[in-house]
mmCIF file of C-alpha atoms and ligand atoms in Angstrom:
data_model
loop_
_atom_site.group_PDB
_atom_site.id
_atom_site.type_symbol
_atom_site.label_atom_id
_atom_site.label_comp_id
_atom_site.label_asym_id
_atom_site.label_seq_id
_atom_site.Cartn_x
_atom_site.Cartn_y
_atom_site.Cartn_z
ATOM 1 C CA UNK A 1 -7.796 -1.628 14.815
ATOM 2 C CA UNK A 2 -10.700 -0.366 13.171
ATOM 3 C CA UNK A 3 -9.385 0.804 9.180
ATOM 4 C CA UNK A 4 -12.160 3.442 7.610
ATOM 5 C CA UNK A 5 -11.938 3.746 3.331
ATOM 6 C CA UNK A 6 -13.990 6.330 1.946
ATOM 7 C CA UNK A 7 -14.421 6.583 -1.481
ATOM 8 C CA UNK A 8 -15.851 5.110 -4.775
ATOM 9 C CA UNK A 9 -17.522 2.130 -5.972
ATOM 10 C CA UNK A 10 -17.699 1.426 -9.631
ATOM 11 C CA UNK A 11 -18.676 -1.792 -11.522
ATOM 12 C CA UNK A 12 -16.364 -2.554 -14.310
ATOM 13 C CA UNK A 13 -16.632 -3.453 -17.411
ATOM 14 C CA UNK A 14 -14.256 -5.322 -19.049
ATOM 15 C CA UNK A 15 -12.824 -6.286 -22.056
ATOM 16 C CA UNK A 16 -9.445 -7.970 -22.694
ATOM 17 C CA UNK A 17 -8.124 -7.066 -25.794
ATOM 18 C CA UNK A 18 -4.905 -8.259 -27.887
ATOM 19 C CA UNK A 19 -3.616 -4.409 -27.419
ATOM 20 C CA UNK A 20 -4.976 -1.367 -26.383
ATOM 21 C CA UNK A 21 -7.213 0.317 -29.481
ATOM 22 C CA UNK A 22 -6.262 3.433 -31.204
ATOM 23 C CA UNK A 23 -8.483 6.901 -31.305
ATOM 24 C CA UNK A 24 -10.920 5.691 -34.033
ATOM 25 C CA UNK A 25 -10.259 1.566 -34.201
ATOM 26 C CA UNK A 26 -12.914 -1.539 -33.648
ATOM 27 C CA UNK A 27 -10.650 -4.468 -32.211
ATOM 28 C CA UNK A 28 -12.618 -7.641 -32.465
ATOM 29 C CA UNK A 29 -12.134 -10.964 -30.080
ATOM 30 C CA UNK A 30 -11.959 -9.645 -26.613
ATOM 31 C CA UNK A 31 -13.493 -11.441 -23.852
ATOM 32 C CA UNK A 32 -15.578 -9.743 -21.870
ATOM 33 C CA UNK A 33 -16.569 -9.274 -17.761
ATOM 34 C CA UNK A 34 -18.745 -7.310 -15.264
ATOM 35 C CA UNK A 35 -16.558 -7.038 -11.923
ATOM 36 C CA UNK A 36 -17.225 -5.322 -9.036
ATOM 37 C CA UNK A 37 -14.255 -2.038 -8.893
ATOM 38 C CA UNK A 38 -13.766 1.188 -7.813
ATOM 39 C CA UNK A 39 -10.844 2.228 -6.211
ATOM 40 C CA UNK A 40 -12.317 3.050 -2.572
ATOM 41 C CA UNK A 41 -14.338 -0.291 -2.889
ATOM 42 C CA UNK A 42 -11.319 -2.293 -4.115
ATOM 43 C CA UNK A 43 -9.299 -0.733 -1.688
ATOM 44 C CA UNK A 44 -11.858 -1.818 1.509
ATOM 45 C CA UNK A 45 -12.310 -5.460 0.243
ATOM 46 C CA UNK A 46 -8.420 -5.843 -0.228
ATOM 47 C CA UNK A 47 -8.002 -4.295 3.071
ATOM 48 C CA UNK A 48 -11.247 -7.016 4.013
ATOM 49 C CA UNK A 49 -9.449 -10.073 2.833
ATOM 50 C CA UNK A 50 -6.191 -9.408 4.350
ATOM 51 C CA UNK A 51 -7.976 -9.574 7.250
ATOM 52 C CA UNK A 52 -8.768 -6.072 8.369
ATOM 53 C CA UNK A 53 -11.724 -4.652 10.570
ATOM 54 C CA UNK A 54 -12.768 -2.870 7.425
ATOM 55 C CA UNK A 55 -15.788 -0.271 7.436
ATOM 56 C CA UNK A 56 -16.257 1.586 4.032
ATOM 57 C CA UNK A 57 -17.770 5.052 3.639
ATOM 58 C CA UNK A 58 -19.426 5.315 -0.003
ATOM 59 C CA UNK A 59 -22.462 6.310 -2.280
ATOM 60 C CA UNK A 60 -24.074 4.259 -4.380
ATOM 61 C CA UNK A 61 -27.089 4.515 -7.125
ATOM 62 C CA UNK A 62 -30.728 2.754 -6.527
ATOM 63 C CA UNK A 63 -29.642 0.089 -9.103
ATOM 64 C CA UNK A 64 -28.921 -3.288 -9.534
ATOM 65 C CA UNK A 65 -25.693 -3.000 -9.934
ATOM 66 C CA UNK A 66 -25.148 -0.892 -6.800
ATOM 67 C CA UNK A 67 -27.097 -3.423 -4.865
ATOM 68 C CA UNK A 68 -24.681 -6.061 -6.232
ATOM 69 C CA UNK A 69 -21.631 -4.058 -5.343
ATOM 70 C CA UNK A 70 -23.547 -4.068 -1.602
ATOM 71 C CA UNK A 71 -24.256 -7.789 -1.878
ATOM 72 C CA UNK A 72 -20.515 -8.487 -2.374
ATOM 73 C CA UNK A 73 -18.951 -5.547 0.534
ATOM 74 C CA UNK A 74 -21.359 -7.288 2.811
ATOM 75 C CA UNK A 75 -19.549 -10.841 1.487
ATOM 76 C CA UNK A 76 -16.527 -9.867 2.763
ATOM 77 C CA UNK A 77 -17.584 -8.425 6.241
ATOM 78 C CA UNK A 78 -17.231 -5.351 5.287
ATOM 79 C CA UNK A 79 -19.405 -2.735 7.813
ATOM 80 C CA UNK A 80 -21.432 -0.933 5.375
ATOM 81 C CA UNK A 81 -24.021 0.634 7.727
ATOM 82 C CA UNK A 82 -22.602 3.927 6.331
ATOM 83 C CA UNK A 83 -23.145 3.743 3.153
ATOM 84 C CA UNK A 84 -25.779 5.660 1.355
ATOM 85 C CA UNK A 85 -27.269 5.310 -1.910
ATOM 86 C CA UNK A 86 -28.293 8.736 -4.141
ATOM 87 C CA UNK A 87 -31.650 8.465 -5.596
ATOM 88 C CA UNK A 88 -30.761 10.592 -8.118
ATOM 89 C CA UNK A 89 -27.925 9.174 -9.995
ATOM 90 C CA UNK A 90 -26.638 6.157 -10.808
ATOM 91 C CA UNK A 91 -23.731 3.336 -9.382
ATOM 92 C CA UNK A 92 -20.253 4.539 -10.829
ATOM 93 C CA UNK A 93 -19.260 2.276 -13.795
ATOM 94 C CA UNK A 94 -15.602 2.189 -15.117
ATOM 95 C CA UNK A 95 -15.301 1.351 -19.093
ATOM 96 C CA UNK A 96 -11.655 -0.702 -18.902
ATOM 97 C CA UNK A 97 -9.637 -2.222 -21.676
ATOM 98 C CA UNK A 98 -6.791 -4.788 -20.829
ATOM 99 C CA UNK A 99 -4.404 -5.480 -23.078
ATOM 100 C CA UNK A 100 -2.485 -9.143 -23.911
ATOM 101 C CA UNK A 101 0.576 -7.468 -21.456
ATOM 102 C CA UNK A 102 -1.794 -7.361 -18.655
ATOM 103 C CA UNK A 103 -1.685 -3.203 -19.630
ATOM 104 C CA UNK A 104 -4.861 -1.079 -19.047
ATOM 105 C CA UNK A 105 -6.740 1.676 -19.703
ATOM 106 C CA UNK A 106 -9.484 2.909 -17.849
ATOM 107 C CA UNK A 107 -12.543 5.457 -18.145
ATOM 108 C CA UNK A 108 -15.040 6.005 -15.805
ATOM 109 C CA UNK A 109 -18.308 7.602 -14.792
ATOM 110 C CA UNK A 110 -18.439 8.800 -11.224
ATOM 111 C CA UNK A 111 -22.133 8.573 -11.278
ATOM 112 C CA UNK A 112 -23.365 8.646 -7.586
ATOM 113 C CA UNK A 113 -19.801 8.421 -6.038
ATOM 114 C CA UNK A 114 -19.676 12.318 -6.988
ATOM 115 C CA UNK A 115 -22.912 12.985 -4.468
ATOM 116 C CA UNK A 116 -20.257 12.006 -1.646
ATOM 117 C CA UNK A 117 -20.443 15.072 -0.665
ATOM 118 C CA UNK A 118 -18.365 16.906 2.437
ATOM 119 C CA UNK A 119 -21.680 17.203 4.307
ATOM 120 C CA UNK A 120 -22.045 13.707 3.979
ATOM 121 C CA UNK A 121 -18.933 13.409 5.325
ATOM 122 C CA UNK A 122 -19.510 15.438 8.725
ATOM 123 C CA UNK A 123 -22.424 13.442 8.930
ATOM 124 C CA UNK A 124 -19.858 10.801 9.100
ATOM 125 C CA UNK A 125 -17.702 12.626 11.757
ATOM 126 C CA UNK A 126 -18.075 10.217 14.423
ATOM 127 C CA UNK A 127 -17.346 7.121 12.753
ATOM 128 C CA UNK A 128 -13.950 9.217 11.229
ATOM 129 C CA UNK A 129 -13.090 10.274 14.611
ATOM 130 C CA UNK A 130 -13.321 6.570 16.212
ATOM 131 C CA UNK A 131 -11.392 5.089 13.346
ATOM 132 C CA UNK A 132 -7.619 4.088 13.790
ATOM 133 C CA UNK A 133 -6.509 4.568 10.028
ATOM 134 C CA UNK A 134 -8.345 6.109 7.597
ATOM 135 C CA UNK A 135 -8.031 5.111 3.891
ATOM 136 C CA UNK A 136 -8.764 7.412 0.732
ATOM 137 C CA UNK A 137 -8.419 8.095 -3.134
ATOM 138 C CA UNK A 138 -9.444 10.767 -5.593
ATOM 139 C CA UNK A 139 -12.804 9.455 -7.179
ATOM 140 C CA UNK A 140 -14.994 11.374 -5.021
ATOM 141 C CA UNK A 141 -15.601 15.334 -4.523
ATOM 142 C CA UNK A 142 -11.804 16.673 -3.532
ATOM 143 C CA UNK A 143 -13.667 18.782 -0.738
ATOM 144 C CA UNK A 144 -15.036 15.440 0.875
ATOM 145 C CA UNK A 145 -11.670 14.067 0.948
ATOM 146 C CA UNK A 146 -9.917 17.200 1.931
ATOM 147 C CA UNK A 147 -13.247 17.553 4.709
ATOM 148 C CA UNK A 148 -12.028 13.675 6.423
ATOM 149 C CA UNK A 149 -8.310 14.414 6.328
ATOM 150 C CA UNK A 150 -9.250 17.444 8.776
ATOM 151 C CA UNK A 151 -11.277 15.369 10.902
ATOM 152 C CA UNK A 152 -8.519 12.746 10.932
ATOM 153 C CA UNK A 153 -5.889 14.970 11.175
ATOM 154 C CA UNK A 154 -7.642 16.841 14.144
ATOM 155 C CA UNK A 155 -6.975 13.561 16.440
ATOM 156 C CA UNK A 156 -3.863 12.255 15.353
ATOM 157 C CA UNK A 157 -5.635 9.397 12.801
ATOM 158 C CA UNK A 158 -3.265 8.107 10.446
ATOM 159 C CA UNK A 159 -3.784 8.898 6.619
ATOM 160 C CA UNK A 160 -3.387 6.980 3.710
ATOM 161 C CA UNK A 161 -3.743 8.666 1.154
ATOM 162 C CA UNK A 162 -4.129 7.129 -2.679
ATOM 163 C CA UNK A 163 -3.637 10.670 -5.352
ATOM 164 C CA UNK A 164 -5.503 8.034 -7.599
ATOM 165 C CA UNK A 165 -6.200 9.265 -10.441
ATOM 166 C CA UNK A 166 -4.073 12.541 -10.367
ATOM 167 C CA UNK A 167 -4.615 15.780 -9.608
ATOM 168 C CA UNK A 168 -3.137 18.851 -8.358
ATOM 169 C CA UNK A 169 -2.950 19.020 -4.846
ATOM 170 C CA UNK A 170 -3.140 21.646 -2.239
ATOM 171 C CA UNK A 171 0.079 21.618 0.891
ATOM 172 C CA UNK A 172 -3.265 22.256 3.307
ATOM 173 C CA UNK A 173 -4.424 19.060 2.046
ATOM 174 C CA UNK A 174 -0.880 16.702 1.926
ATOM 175 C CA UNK A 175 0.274 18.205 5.374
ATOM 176 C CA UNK A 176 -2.571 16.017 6.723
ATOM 177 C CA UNK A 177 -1.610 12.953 5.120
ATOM 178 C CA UNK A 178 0.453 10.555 7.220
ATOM 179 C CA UNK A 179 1.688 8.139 4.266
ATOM 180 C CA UNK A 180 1.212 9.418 0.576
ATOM 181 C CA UNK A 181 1.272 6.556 -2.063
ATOM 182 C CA UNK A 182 1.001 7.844 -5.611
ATOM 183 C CA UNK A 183 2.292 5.624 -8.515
ATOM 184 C CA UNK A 184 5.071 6.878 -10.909
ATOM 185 C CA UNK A 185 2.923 9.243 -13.118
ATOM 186 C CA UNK A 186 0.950 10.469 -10.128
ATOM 187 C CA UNK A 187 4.475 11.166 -8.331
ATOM 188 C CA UNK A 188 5.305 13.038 -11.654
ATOM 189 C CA UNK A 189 1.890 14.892 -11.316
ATOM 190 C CA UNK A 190 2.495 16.077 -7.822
ATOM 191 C CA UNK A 191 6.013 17.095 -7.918
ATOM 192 C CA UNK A 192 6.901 17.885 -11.434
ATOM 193 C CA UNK A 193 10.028 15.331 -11.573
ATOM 194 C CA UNK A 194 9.510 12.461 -14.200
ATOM 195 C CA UNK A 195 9.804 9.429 -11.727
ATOM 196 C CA UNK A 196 11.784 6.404 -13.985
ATOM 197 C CA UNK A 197 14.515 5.315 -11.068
ATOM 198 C CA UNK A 198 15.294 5.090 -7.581
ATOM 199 C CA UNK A 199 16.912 8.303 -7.667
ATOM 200 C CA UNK A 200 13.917 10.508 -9.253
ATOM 201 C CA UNK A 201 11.854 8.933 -6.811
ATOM 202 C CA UNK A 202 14.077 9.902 -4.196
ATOM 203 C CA UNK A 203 13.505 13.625 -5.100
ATOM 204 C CA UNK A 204 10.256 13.772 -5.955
ATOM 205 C CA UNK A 205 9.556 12.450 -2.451
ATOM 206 C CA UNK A 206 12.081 14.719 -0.910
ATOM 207 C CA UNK A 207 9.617 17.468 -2.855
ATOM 208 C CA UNK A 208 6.807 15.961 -1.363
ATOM 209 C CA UNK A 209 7.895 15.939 2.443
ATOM 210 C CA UNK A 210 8.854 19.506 2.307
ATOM 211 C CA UNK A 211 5.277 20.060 0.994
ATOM 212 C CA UNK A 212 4.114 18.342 4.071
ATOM 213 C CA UNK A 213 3.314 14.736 3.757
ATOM 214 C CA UNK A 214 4.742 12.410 6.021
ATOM 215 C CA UNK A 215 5.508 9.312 4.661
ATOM 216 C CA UNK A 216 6.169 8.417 0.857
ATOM 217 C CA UNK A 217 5.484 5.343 -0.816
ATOM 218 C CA UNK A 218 5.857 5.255 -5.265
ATOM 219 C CA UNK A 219 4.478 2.071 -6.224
ATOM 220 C CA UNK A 220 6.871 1.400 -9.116
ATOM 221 C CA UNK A 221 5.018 -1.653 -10.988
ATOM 222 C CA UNK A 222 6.593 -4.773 -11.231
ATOM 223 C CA UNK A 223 9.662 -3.237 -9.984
ATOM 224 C CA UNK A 224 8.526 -3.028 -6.533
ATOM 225 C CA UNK A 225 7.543 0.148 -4.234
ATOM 226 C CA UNK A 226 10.332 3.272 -3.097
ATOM 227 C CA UNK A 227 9.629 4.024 0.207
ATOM 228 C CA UNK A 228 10.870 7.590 1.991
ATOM 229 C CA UNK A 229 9.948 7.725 5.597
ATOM 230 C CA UNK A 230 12.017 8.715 9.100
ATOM 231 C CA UNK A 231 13.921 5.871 8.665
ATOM 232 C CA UNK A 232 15.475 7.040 4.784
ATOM 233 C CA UNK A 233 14.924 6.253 2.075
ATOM 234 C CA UNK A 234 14.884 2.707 0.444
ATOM 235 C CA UNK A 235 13.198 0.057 -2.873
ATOM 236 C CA UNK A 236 11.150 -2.916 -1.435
ATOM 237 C CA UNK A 237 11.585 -5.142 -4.754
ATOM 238 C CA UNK A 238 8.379 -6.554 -5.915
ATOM 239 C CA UNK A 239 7.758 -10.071 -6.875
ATOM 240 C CA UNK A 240 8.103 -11.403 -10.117
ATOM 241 C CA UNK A 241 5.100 -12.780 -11.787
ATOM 242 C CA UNK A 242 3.428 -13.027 -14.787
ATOM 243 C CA UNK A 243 0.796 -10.021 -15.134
ATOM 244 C CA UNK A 244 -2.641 -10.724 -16.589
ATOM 245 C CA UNK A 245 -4.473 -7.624 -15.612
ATOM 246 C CA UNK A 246 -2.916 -4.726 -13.597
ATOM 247 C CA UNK A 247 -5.914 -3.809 -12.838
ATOM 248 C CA UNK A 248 -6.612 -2.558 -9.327
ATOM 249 C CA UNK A 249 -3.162 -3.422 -8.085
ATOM 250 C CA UNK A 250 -2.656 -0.255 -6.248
ATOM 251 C CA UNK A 251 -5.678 -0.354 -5.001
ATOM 252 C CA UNK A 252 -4.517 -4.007 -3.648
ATOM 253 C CA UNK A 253 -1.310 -2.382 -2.407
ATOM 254 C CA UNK A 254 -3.209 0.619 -0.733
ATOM 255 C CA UNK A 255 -5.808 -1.653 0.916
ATOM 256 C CA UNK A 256 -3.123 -4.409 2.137
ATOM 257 C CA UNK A 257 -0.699 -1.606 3.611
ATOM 258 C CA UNK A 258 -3.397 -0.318 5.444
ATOM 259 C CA UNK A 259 -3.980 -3.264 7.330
ATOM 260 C CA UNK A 260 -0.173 -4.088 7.652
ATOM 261 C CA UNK A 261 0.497 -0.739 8.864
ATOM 262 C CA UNK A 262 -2.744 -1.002 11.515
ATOM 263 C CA UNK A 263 -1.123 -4.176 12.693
ATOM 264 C CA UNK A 264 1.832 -2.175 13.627
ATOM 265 C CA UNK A 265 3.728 -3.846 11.279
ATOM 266 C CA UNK A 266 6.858 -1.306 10.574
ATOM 267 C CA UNK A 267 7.092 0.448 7.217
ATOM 268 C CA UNK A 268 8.939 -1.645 4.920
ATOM 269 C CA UNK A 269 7.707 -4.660 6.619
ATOM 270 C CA UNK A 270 4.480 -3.701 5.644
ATOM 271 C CA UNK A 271 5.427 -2.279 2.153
ATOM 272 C CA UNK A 272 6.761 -5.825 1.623
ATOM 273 C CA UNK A 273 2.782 -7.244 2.943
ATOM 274 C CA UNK A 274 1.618 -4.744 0.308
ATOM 275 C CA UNK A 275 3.982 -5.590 -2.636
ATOM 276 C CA UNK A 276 3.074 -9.448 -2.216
ATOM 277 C CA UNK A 277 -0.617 -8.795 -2.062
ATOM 278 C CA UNK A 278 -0.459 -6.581 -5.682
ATOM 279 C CA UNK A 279 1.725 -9.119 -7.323
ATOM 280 C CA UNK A 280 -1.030 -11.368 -6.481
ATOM 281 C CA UNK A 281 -4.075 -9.593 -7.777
ATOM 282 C CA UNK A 282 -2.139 -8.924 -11.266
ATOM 283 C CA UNK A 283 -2.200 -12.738 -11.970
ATOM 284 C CA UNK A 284 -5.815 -12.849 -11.740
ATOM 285 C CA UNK A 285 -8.519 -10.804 -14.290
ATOM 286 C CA UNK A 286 -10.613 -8.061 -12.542
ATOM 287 C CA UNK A 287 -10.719 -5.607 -9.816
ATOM 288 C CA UNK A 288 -12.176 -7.102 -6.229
ATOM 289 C CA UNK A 289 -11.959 -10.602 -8.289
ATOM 290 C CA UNK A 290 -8.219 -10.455 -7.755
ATOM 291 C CA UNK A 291 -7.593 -9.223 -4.322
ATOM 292 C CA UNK A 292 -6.311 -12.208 -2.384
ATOM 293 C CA UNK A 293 -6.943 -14.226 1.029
ATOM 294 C CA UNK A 294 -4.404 -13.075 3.976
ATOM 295 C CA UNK A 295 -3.303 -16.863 3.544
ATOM 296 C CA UNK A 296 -2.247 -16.325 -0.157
ATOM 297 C CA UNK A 297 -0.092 -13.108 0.930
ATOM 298 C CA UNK A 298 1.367 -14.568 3.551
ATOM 299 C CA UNK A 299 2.226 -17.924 1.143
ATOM 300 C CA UNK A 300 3.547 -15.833 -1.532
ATOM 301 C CA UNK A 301 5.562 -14.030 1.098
ATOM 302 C CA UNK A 302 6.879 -17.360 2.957
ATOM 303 C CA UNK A 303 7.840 -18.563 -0.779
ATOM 304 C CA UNK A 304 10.039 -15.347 -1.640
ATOM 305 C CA UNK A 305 11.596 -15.347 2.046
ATOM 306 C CA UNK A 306 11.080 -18.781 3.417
ATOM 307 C CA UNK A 307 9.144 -17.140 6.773
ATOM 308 C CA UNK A 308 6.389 -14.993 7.505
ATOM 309 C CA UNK A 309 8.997 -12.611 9.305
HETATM 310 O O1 LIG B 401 -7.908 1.172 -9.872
HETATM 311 C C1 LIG B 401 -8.774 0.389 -10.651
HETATM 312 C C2 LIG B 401 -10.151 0.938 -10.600
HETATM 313 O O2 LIG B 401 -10.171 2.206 -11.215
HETATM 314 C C3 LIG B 401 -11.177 0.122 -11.346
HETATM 315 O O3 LIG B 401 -11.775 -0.860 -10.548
HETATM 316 C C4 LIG B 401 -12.136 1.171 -11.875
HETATM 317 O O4 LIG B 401 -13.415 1.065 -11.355
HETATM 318 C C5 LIG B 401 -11.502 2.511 -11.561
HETATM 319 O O5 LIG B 401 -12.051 3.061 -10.448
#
């Protein structure tokens, strides 16, 4: 099963910090790394590791640290034969602080992920239209995502999409999206209900269907993931472990489901895959640094329920 990502690539800077600094405040002592990220990129070398026929759609600058970025897609197996790089602006690099509770906060400049543009996309058509899943965020033009979920939608191809970060929405847009998998705030964004329990999840997902979207998935933290699809509505707990950088788990989760889900895994089955996978990359500092081996999800999984079933 062939799983397409479009979206960004950003390199990340990063500085762990004792807490998060105020408007205004120096904080001295923080350590400091250069890490491949991006949620489209993290997402496609999650989705790599786990073992998924992963081809990624993005735009890059004519800089080192794009050609880095490549250097490490092309690491994973990832088919980048797609990807283009802009002349005229540069790789997209994400300013991120973390703090001592594994907490961040993240800023970034889209750079050349913003010249993935929609006709860069139909010049992508036939790839889109060959692919069995197709995987997207929100770091790149909303037209160029909107432009691939028609495409996809037009044959039937399942759609993940990531409303990472938020923004407002359009129904033409979610009715094409086969499994929707914002995070509390983005839920919140989306729907209007403040998501803080299994029941506000419940509703803003039951305000999400009836704007179209199939399947709902609200990654919840450490709590685990509330999942509303044909079969109900129901919490996959996640797994317990001490956080050192949240960084990039959703894009873990989004990546991991994809290839769970193009497996033919069912839904919570997979959501389970997924769950493992993030509680994995939060032990470990970074974006694409933390996403783990298919044999590290599937140990963490056998240790929580003694099988790989
Ligand atoms: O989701 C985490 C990612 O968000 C980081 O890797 C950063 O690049 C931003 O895109």
């Amino acid at each position: 099963m062939k799983i397409l990502v479009i979206g960004s690539s950003n390199t990340d800077m990063i500085i762990q910090v004792p807490r998060i600094p105020r408007p205004g405040e120096t904080i001295l002592g923080g350590r400091f790394l250069s890490a491949a990220g991006g949620k489209g990129a993290n997402q496609a070398v999650a989705a790599a590791r786990a073992g998924g026929d992963v081809t990624f759609i993005a735009c890059l600058g004519q800089d080192g640290i794009g050609s880095e970025a490549i250097a490490g897609f092309e690491k994973d197996g990832i088919d980048i034969s797609c990807l283009t790089r802009d002349p005229e602006s540069p790789s997209g690099v994400a300013l991120i602080f973390v703090g001592a509770d594994g907490e961040n906060s993240i800023a970034v400049a889209g750079g050349a992920n913003m010249a993935l543009t929609p006709e860069k996309i139909d010049s992508n058509r036939e790839i889109i239209l060959s692919s069995d899943i197709l995987v997207m965020q929100l770091e790149s033009p909303l037209e160029s995502v909107e432009a691939a979920a028609g495409l996809a939608f037009s044959r039937n191809i399942p759609v993940i999409l990531n409303p990472a970060p938020a923004q407002p929405l359009s129904n033409e847009l979610l009715e094409k999206i086969t499994t929707l998998t914002p995070n509390e705030s983005e839920a919140e964004l989306l729907t209007g209900v403040i998501v803080r329990d299994v029941e506000s999840a419940g509703k803003a997902a039951s305000l999400l269907h009836k704007r179209g979207v199939g399947q709902v998935i609200i990654t919840m933290g450490s709590r685990g993931a509330f999942v509303s699809g044909t079969n109900g509505d129901t919490m996959i707990p996640g797994f317990p472990v001490e956080p050192v950088d949240t960084t990039a788990a959703g894009d873990v989760f989004n990546g991991t489901l994809a290839v769970a889900l193009a497996e033919g895994q069912p839904l919570e089955k997979a959501v389970r895959f997924a769950n493992a996978a993030a509680a994995i990359s939060v032990t470990r500092l970074g974006a694409q640094p933390s996403a783990p081996s298919r044999i590290e999800i599937e140990e963490m999984l056998a240790a929580r329920f003694n099988s790989h079933d």
